């Protein structure tokens, strides 16, 4: 039987600051900071003790304005950036050992086997001059696969899954449209069947019909593969469509969390209210 | 010329520094050891890395052989030989079996080397990951973490595009199950000779300021996927038109009058030895 009660991913007091901090700002009290940075020493507190949980098969939405720390949080979870403090644990990894404290090699193992990441900008997630199929193989190779036939089959299946025509899979992604690049990224992120997928503003900058395509794909992946996802977006419509639960971030803090419907219909925090009512 | 040079061109301090780097390279097979590459009387990219290694190691009793792409008599080989001889007075040979120190550009001799010999290879680009990662800072980190997915990806991309690995020379190898190493632009044909070699093999990159080594009896494996095994060049039954040798690395030469291709030993000293009846 599946365990629905214990979360698959637990993030506790994740903190990411840029700068050393000073006596004035170290307590991170709102009255000592201007938004998320200290006017005395210039330290930026991108994420201030962010804590949340992710359950199996669930999509967690993260909304907030630009600079609220959403992307920094995602990059910390994917080990693109070192955290200042905090813990993250995965149910399936060493009985919930804190992964931030692992060695660089272990982190790479976790990245390649436990997580898939889709960046807002495909340049971050893809090698633009290698073929689409090699891009997918990259993650498989990194996870230790050394069989060309197996990798190229897996790559073809995945690219087919995300509707990239078979005759274009040997082209480099730089020849592709923005929506196609995003779909290649999704295929790449899925290549190792990760239990968790991190999606950072995946539909931002895409036109509406392509957006709908990508969102459909994400929904389908969740339904069919039962993968847990964290979806970052500043677009409430995207979050409304995808997310079961949502957290709202402001100045590096989580200011509100709950069921997506609840947050969108009955926002409690003044900022969330502003955000919801400004929705066209 | 009135100028009197020190034995082997370098001052003793310089030799010591290069030898220290060399010792470290031997201690960590396949690891690129940085060293203070010196300004040489030949241009960078013309074998300064190999030359510095040779000059730091050479002694009065050494018997020197210098090869350039298999040939003992090409301009580059001759000039390097001249420079070394004029500052050391050592004996030279073209006979691979008699040489104690062999400096080579892009070939490992056909005659198997023995444990009394040292082979010095000249290297233009020592970093096997340079194609996939431009930053030295990052490639150093990738080596330290043994993260070679970039090198594998390069091979995979070639297989996807051309259905085979297209590295003709400088085919990357894994040394002692740890470091991925660029063997210098020797043909794939010579890669197996690196494995379990009796002779010490030293590689020097003057422009890139790196020394690395394959100590004797070290496991050196050419990178290859399970279902695309490593293959050397095949000459499909061709033989040298001079000495008739088969199973050696051959140059394809086109006769300009008839347009016909014929083949000739790349290793000239081996060819000559065969023509002289093995002497």
Short mmCIF file of C-alpha atoms in Angstrom, two decimals, chain A residues 59-60 62 70-71 74 116-122 125 177-187 189 197-208 210-219 221 229-235 238-239 241-242:
data_model
loop_
_atom_site.label_atom_id
_atom_site.label_comp_id
_atom_site.label_asym_id
_atom_site.label_seq_id
_atom_site.Cartn_x
_atom_site.Cartn_y
_atom_site.Cartn_z
CA UNK A 59 1.62 19.34 -7.49
CA UNK A 60 2.66 22.15 -5.18
CA UNK A 62 4.68 28.43 -5.54
CA UNK A 70 10.90 31.46 -5.81
CA UNK A 71 13.62 30.68 -8.31
CA UNK A 74 14.24 26.00 -6.71
CA UNK A 116 14.18 16.58 -12.81
CA UNK A 117 14.45 20.29 -13.38
CA UNK A 118 12.86 22.48 -16.03
CA UNK A 119 14.22 26.00 -16.10
CA UNK A 120 12.40 29.09 -17.26
CA UNK A 121 15.18 29.70 -19.76
CA UNK A 122 15.95 26.59 -21.85
CA UNK A 125 18.77 23.34 -18.91
CA UNK A 177 10.89 27.15 -31.20
CA UNK A 178 10.59 28.21 -27.56
CA UNK A 179 7.73 25.80 -26.87
CA UNK A 180 9.60 22.89 -28.41
CA UNK A 181 12.72 23.71 -26.39
CA UNK A 182 10.60 23.69 -23.26
CA UNK A 183 9.18 20.30 -24.18
CA UNK A 184 12.68 18.92 -24.79
CA UNK A 185 13.59 20.16 -21.33
CA UNK A 186 10.61 18.34 -19.85
CA UNK A 187 11.56 15.15 -21.68
CA UNK A 189 13.88 16.04 -16.81
CA UNK A 197 10.04 17.31 -10.88
CA UNK A 198 10.93 20.96 -10.37
CA UNK A 199 9.31 23.36 -12.83
CA UNK A 200 10.45 26.96 -12.77
CA UNK A 201 8.19 29.32 -14.73
CA UNK A 202 7.96 26.80 -17.56
CA UNK A 203 5.24 28.61 -19.50
CA UNK A 204 6.46 32.16 -19.05
CA UNK A 205 7.21 33.75 -22.37
CA UNK A 206 5.30 31.19 -24.43
CA UNK A 207 2.23 32.20 -26.42
CA UNK A 208 -1.14 31.05 -25.14
CA UNK A 210 1.74 26.72 -26.76
CA UNK A 211 1.29 27.41 -23.05
CA UNK A 212 -1.84 25.28 -23.05
CA UNK A 213 0.10 22.52 -24.78
CA UNK A 214 2.85 22.49 -22.19
CA UNK A 215 0.37 22.64 -19.31
CA UNK A 216 -1.57 19.72 -20.78
CA UNK A 217 1.65 17.79 -20.96
CA UNK A 218 2.46 18.48 -17.32
CA UNK A 219 -1.03 17.40 -16.26
CA UNK A 221 2.69 13.43 -16.71
CA UNK A 229 6.04 18.40 -8.74
CA UNK A 230 6.89 21.82 -7.47
CA UNK A 231 5.61 24.41 -9.93
CA UNK A 232 6.88 27.95 -9.60
CA UNK A 233 4.92 30.62 -11.38
CA UNK A 234 3.94 34.21 -11.04
CA UNK A 235 0.90 33.40 -13.14
CA UNK A 238 -1.17 28.40 -14.29
CA UNK A 239 -1.14 27.57 -10.62
CA UNK A 241 -4.89 24.84 -13.33
CA UNK A 242 -2.01 22.68 -12.07
#
